[in-house]
Coordinates of C-alpha atoms and ligand atoms in Angstrom, one line a residue:
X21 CA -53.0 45.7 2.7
X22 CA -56.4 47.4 2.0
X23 CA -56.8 46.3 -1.6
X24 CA -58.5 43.1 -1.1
X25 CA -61.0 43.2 -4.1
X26 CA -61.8 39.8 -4.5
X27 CA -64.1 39.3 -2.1
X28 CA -64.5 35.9 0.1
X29 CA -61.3 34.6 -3.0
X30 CA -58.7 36.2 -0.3
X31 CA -60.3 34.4 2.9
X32 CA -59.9 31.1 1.0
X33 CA -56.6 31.5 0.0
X34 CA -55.5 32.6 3.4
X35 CA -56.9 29.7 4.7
X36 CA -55.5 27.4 2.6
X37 CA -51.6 29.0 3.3
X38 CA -52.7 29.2 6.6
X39 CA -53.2 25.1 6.9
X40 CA -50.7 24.3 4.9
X41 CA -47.9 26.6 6.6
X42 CA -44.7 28.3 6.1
X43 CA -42.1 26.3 4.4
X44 CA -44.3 23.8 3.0
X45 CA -43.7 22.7 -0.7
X46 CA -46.3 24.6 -1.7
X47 CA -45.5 27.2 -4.4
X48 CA -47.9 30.0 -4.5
X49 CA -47.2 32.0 -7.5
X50 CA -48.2 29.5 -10.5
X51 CA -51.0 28.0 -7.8
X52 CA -53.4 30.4 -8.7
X53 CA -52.4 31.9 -11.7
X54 CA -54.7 33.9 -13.6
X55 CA -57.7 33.9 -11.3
X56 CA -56.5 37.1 -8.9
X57 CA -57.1 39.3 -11.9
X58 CA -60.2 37.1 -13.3
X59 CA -62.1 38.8 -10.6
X60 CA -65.0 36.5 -9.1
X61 CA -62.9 32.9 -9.0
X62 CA -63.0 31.4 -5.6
X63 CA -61.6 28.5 -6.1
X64 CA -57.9 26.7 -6.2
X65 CA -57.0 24.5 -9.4
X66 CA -55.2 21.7 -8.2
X67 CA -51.6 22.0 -9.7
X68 CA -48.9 19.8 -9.6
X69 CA -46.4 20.6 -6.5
X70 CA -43.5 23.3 -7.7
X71 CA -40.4 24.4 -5.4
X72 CA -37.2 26.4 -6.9
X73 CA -34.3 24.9 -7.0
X74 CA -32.3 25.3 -3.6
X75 CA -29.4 26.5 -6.0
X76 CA -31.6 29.4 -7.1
X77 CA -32.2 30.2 -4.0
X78 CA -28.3 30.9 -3.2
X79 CA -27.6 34.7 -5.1
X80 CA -24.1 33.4 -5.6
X81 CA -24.9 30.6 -7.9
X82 CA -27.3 32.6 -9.1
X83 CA -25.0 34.8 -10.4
X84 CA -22.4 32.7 -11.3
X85 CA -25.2 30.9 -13.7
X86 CA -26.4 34.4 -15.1
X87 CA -22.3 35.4 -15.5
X88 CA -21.9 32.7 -17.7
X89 CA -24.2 34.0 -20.7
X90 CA -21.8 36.3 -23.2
X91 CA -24.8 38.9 -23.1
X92 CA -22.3 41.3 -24.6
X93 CA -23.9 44.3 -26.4
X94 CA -21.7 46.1 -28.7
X95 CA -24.3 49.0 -29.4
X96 CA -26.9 47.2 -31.5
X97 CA -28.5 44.5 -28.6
X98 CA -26.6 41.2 -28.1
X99 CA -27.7 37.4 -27.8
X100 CA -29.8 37.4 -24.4
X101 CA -31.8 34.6 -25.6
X102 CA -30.3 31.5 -23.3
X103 CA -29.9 34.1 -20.7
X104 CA -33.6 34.4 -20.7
X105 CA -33.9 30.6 -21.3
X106 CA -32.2 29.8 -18.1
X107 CA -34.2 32.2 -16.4
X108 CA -37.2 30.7 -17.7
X109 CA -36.9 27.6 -16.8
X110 CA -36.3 28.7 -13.4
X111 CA -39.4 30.3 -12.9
X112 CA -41.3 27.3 -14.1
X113 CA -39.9 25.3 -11.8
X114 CA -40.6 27.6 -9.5
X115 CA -44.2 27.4 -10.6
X116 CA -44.5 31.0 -11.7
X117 CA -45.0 31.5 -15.5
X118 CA -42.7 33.7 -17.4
X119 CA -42.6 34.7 -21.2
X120 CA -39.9 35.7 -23.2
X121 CA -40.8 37.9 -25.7
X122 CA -39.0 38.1 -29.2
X123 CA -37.6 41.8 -30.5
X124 CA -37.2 42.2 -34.4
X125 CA -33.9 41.9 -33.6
X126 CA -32.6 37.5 -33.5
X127 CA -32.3 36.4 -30.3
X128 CA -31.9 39.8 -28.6
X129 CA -34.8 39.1 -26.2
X130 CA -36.7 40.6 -23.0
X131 CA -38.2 38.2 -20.1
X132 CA -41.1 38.9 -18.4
X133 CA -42.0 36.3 -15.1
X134 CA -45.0 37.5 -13.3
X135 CA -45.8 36.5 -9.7
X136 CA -49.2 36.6 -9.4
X137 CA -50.6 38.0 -6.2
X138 CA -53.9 37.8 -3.9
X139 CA -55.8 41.1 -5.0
X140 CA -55.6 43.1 -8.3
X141 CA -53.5 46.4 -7.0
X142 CA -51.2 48.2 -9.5
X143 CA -48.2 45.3 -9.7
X144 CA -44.5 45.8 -8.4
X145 CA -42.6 45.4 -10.9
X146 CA -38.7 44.7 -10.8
X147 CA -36.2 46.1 -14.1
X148 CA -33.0 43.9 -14.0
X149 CA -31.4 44.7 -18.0
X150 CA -29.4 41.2 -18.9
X151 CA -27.2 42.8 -21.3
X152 CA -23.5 44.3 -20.4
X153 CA -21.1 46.7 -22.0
X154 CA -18.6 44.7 -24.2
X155 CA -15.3 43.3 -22.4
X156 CA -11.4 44.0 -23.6
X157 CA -10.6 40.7 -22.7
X158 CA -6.8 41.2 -22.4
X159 CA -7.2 43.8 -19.8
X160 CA -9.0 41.3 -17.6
X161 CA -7.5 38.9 -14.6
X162 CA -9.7 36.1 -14.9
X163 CA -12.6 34.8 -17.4
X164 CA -15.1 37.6 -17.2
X165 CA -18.0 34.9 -18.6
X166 CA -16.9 32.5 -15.7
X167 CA -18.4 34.1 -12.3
X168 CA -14.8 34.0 -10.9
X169 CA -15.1 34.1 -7.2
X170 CA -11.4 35.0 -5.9
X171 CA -10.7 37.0 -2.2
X172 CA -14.0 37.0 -1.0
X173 CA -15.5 38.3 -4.3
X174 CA -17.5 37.8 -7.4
X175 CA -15.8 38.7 -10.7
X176 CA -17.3 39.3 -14.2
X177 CA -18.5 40.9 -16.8
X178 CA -22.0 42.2 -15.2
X179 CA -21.4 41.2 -11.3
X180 CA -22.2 44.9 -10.5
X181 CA -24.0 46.2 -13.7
X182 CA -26.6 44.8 -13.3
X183 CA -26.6 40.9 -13.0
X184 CA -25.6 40.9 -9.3
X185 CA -28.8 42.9 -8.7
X186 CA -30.9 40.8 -10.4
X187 CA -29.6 37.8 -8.6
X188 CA -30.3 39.3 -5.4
X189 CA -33.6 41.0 -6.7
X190 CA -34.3 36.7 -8.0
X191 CA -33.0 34.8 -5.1
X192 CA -34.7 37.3 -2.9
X193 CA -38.4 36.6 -4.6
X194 CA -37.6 32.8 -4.8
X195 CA -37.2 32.2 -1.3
X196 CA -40.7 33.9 -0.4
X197 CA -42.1 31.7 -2.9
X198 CA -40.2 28.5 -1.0
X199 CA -41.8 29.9 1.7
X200 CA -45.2 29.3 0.4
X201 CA -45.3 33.1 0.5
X202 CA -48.3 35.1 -1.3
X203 CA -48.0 38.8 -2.4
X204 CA -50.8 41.2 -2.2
X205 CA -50.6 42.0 -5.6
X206 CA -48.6 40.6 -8.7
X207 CA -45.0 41.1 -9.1
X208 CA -43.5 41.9 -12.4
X209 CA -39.7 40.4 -13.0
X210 CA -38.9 42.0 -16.3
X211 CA -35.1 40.7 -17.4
X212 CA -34.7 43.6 -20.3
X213 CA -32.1 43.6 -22.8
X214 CA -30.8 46.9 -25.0
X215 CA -30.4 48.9 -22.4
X216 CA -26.7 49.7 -22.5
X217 CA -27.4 50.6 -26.6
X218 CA -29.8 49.3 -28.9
X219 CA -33.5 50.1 -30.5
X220 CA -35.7 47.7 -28.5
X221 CA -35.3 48.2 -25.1
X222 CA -38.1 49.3 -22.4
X223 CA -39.0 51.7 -24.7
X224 CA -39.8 49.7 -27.9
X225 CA -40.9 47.1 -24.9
X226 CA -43.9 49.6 -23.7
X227 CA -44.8 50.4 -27.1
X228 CA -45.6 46.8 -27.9
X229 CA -46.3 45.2 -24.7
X230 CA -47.8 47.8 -22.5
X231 CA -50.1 45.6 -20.8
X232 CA -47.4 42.9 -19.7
X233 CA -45.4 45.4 -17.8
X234 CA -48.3 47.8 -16.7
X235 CA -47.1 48.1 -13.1
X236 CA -48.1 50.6 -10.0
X237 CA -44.4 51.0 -9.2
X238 CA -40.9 50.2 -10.6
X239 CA -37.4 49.2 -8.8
X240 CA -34.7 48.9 -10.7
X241 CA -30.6 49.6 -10.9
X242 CA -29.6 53.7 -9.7
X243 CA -28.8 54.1 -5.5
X244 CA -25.5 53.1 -4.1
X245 CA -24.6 51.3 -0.6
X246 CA -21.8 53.3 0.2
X247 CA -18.8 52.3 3.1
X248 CA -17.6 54.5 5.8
X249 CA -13.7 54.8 5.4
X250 CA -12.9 51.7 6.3
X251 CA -14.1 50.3 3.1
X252 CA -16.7 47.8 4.6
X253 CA -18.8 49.4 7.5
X254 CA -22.8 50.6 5.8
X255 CA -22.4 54.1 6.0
X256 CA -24.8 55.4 3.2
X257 CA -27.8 53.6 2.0
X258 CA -29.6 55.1 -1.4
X259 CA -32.4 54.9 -3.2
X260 CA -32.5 56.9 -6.4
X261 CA -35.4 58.7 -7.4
X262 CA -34.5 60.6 -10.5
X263 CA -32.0 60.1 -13.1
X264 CA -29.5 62.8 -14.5
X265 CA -29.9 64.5 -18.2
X266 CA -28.3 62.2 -20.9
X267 CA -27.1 64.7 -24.0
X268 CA -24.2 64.2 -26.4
X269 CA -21.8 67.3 -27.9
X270 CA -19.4 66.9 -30.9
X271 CA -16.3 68.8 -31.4
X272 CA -15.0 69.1 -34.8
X273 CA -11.7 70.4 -35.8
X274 CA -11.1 71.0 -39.7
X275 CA -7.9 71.6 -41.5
X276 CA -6.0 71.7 -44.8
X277 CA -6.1 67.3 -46.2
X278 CA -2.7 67.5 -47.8
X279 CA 0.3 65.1 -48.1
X280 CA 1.8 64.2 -44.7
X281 CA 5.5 64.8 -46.2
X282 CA 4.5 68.3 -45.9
X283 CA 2.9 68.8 -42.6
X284 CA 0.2 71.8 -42.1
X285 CA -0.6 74.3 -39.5
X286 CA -3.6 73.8 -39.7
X287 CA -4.0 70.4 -38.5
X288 CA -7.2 69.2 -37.6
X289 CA -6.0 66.7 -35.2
X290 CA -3.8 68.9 -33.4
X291 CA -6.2 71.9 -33.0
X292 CA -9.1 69.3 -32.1
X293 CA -6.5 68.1 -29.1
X294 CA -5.9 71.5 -27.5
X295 CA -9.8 71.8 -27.8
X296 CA -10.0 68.7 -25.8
X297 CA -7.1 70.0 -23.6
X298 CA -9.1 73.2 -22.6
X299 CA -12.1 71.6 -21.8
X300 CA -10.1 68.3 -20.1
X301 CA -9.6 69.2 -16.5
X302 CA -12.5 72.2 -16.4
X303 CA -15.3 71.3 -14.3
X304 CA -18.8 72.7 -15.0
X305 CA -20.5 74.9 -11.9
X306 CA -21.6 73.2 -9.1
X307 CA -25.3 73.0 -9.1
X308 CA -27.9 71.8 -5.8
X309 CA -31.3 70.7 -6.3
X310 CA -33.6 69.5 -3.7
X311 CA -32.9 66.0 -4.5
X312 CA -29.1 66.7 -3.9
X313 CA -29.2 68.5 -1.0
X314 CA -30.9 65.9 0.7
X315 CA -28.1 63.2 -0.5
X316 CA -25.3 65.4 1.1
X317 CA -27.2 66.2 4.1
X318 CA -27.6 62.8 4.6
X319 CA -23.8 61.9 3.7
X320 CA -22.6 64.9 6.1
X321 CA -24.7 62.8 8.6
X322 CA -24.0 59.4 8.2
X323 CA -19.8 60.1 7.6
X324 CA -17.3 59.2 10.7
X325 CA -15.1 61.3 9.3
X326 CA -15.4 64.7 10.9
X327 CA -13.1 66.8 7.6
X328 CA -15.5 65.6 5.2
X329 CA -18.6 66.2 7.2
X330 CA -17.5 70.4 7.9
X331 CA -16.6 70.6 4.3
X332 CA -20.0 69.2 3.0
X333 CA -21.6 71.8 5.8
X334 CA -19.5 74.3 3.9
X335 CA -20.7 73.0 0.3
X336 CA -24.4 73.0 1.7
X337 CA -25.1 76.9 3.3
X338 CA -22.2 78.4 0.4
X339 CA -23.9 82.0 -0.3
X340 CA -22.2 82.1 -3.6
X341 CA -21.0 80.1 -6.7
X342 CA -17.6 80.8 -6.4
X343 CA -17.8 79.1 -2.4
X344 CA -20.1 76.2 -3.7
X345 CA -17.1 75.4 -6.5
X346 CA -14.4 75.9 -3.6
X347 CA -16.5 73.4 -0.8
X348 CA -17.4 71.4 -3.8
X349 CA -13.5 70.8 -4.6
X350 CA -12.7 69.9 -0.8
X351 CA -16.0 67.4 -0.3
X352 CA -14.7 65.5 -3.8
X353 CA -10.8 65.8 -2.3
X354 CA -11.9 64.0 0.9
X355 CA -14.5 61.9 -0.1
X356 CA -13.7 58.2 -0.4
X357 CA -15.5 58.2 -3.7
X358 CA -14.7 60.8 -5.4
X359 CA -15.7 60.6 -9.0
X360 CA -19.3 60.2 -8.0
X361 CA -19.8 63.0 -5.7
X362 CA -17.9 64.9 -8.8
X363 CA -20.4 64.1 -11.0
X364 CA -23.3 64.3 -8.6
X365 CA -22.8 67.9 -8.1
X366 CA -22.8 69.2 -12.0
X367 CA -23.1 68.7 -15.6
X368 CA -20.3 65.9 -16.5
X369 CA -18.5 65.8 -19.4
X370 CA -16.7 62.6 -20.6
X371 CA -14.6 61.8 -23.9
X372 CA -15.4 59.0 -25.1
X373 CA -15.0 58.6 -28.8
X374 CA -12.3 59.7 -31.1
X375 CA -12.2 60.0 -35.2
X376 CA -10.0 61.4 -37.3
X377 CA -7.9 60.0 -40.0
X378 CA -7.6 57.0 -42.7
X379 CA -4.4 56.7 -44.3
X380 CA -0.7 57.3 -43.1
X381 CA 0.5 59.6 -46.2
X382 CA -2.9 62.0 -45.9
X383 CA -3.2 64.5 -43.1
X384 CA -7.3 64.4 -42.4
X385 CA -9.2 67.3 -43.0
X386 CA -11.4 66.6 -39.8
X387 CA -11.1 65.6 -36.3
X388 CA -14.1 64.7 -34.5
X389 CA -14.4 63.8 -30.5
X390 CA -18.0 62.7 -28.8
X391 CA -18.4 64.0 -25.4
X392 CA -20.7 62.4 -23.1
X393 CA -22.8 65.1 -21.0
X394 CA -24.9 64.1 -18.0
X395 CA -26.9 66.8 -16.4
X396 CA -28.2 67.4 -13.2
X397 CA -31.9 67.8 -13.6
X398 CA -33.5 70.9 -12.1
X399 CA -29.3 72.3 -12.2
X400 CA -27.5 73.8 -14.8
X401 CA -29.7 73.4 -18.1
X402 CA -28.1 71.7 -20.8
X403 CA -28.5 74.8 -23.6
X404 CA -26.5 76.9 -20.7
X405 CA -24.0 73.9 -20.5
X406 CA -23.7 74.0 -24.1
X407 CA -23.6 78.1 -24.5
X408 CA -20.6 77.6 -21.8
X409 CA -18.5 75.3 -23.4
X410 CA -19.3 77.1 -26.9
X411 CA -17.9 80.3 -25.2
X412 CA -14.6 78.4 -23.7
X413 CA -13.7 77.3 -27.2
X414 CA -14.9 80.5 -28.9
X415 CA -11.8 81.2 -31.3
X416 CA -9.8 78.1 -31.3
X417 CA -11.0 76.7 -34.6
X418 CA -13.4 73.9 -33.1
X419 CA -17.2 73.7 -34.1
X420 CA -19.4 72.7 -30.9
X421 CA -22.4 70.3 -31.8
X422 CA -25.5 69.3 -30.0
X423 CA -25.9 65.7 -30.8
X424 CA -30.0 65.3 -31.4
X425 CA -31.8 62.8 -32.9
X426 CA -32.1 62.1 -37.0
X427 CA -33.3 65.3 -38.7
X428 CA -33.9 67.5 -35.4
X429 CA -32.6 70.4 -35.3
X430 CA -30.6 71.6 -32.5
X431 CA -33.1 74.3 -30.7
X432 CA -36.3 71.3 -31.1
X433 CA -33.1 68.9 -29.3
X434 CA -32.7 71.7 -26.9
X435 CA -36.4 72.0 -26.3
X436 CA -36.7 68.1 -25.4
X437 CA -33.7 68.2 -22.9
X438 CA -35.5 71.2 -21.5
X439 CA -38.3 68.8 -20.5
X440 CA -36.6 66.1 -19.4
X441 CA -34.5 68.3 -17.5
X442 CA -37.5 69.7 -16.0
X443 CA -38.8 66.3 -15.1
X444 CA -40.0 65.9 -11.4
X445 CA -38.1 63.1 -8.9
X446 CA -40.9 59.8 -8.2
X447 CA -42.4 60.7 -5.4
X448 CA -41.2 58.9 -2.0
X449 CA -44.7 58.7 -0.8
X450 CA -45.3 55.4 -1.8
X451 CA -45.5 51.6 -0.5
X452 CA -42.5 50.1 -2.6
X453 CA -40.1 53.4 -1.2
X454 CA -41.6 52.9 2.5
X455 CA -40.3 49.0 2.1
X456 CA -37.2 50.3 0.6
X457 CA -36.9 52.3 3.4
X458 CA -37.9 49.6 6.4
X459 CA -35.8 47.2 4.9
X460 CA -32.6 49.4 4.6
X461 CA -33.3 50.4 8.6
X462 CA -33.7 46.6 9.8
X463 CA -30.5 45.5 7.6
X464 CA -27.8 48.3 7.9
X465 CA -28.7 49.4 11.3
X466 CA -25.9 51.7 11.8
X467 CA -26.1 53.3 8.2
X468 CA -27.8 56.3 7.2
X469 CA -31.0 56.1 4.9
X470 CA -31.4 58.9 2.0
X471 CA -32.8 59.2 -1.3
X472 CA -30.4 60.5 -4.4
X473 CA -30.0 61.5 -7.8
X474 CA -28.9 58.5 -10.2
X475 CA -25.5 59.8 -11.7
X476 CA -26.1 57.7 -15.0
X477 CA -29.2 56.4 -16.2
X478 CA -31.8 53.6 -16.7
X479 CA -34.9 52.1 -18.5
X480 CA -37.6 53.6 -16.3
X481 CA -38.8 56.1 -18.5
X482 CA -41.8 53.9 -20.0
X483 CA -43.1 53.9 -16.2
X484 CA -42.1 57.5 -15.2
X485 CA -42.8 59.4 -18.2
X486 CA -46.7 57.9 -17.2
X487 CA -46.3 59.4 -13.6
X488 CA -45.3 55.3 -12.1
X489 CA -42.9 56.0 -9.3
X490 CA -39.3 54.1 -10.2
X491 CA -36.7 53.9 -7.9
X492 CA -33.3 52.2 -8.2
X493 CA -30.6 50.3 -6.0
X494 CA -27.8 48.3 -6.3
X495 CA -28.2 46.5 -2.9
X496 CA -24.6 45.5 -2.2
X497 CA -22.3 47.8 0.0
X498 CA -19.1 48.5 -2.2
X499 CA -16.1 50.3 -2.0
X500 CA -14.8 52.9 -4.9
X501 CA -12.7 50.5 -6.0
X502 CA -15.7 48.2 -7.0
X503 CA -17.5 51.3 -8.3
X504 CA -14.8 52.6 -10.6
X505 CA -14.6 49.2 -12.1
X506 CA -18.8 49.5 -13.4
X507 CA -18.1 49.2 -17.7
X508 CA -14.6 48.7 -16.6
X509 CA -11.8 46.2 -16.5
X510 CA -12.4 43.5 -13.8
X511 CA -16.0 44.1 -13.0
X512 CA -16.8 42.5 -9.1
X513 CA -18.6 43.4 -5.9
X514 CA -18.3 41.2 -2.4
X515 CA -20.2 38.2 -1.9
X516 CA -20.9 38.9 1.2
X517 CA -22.1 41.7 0.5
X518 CA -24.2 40.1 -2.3
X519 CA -25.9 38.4 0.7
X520 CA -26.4 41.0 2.6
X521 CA -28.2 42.7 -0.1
X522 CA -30.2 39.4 -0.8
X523 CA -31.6 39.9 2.8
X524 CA -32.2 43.7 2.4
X525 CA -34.5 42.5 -1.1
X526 CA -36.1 39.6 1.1
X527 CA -37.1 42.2 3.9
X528 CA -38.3 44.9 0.9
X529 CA -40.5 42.3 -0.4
X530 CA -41.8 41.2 3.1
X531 CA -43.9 44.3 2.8
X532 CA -45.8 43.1 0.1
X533 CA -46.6 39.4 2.1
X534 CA -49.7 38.6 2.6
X535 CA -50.6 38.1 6.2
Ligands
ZN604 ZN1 -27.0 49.0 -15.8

């Protein structure tokens, strides 16, 4: 690469990988640590000899070891503290230094390793979150803290979201480094926690640390590696480039509190239920942006099957709403994954938490039901989301609220979504989405290449709310099965495909080797 600021520094150290060879026990990343960014520092320290651990190396173990940490978070952080130990400890070995750094919360931790490379440009950094949605332990087949591997695949609380990426992300880096491989700049492995809930996630994590995860560029969790019909053949592979609008509504019924021996009309609970009802199977407008037309352009081309390209053809050049919503309906109806081509092409709404009552002898006087929006940004704004849901339950005795943050009021909550909503996509011109790119060529040769909208969300905004380009993958090809089971029951993608996705990361960061 072109950045090579340190003067005569990068001829020595090329020399001195140069003699000593690829595949030599010689560890760069802790080799040299601290002097790329010293500036002026020509020589090596001698250090003692470092290799990983050939277990590491292997994204299966890998994950298996991470599975085993109960880094459950119940909506307040969880214990990720010998989760980051482990990791820790590998890194050392592995010669490259890594910190874990406290929150106020005990025990609820972030990790930060740091690979350092052979010139001072902007670091890559990698976002790999170690906590997981809480399990319901009797719904589940096997251990979900055991790394189960049962008919070819990798079960667990985590295997998909996101462990099994950070494995691969991990194993991926770790064999460079066995390699005796050198980056051209530093590479930032930041294991996060509070990212499914919690105060001190990246965002408390870039108030108080900026200058540990200060990075050019930022991969994380987001596109998917979708399967032609089959279920196994790489049809799809996507990088994400923008996440959709996170916003939360309220609907609250209220009725007479009397004595359940005499039962009301006006029953909260039963006039929040038809609420729900009414709004249950309706389906917000379909919506295109840019950023979406591109994914189903790309999905129309990469599909075998010749139905659902013509009805995505029909999706893309509908003249009106009402023949976007009917081509929309089709492309979900034939799509072998339907629930997230549904929620790729609008605002979703989900229910997702239900209160009403205390006592069995007192009829409530209030029913309340959070509903989980997601918006698609540069689509349907979330105030028109809102007026529309607010005009479908105009008269039925249900109160519609916009969930904002403490004290805000609902037009200042508005105003925010507004801007996120308006936020721009990371720009593709840059070197970590042309490696993204390269490597998803050379590995799924046959498969199509696009970027996407994220249906759910991530940690990046500390990097792109400061104009840092984050992408996201999960590299393993899965089948909707898998997908559906992401915060579910029985949580598990392929090993072989975990592998395969371990080679896709190895190739990615072969962009960044020194020559
Ligand atoms: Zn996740």
């Amino acid at each position: 690469m072109s950045e090579h600021t340190q003067g005569t520094g990068n001829i020595d150290r090329r020399a001195f990988l140069g003699r000593a060879g690829a595949g030599a026990a010689l560890i760069a990343g802790g080799l040299f640590a601290g002097d790329a960014l010293a500036g002026g520092t020509t020589t090596a320290r001698a250090m003692p000899v470092r290799a990983p651990s050939p277990a590491d190396l292997d994204p299966l173990a890998l994950l298996q070891k991470m599975l085993a940490f109960d880094t459950q978070n119940h909506g307040e952080g969880g214990v990720t503290r010998p989760h980051a130990q482990m990791l820790k400890t590998m890194w050392e070995s592995a010669g490259v230094p890594a910190e874990i750094i406290p929150t106020p919360k005990a025990d609820n931790v972030h990790l930060v390793a740091r690979i350092r490379g052979t010139t001072s440009a902007a670091p890559l950094l990698l976002l790999g979150h170690s906590d997981v949605v809480p399990v319901e332990r009797a719904k589940w087949s096997v251990d979900p803290f055991a790394g189960v591997v049962k008919d070819g695949q990798i079960w667990g609380r985590g295997a998909l979201d996101m462990k099994g990426a950070n494995a691969a992300f991990i194993a991926a880096l770790l064999r460079h480094i066995s390699e005796g491989g050198r980056f051209d700049r530093d590479v930032i492995v930041l294991t996060d926690c509070d990212e499914e809930a919690g105060s001190y996630g990246s965002r408390w994590l870039a108030e108080n640390h900026w200058d540990k995860i200060n990075a050019g560029m930022v991969l994380t969790e987001g596109g998917w590696f979708l399967a032609q019909r089959d279920r196994k053949t790489p049809m799809l592979i996507t990088v994400t480039r923008q996440d959709k609008v996170y916003f939360n509504l309220d609907l609250v019924a209220d009725g007479t509190a009397t004595h359940s021996s005499k039962p009301n009309p006006d029953s909260a609970i039963v006039t929040l239920s038809r609420a729900v009802d009414r709004l249950g199977d309706w389906l917000a407008p379909v919506t295109l942006t840019p950023v979406t037309r591109e994914y189903f352009g790309s999905l129309a081309k990469a599909t075998d099957d010749r139905a659902f390209r013509r009805a995505i053809e029909l999706l893309l050049s509908a003249k009106s709403q009402h023949a976007r919503d009917r081509a929309a309906a089709v492309v979900v109806a034939r799509s072998s994954y339907p629930w997230l081509h549904r929620a790729l092409l609008r605002t979703t709404h989900a229910f997702v938490i239900e209160d009403a009552g205390y006592k069995e002898n007192v009829i409530p006087s209030t029913a309340t039901v959070r509903v989980n929006c997601r918006g698609v940004p540069g689509g349907q704004r979330p105030r028109d989301f809102l007026a529309q849901v607010r005009g479908r339950l105009a008269g039925r005795g249900v109160t519609v609220k916009l969930v904002g943050n403490p004290g805000e009021s609902e037009e200042d909550a508005l105003k925010r979504l507004d801007q996120t909503f308006a936020g721009a996509p990371s720009s593709i011109d840059s070197p970590l989405y042309a490696a993204i790119r390269d490597a998803a060529r050379v590995t799924y040769p046959g498969a199509v290449f696009s970027p996407a909208l994220f249906e759910a969300g991530t940690s990046l905004y500390p990097w792109t709310s400061r104009g840092v380009p984050g992408y996201g993958v999960y590299p393993y090809v899965l089948d909707n099965d898998q997908l559906v089971r992401m915060h579910g029951n029985d949580e598990r993608i392929g090993v072989e495909a975990l592998r395969t996705g371990t080679e896709f990361m190895y190739r990615l960061f072969d962009r960044f080797r020194t020559r």
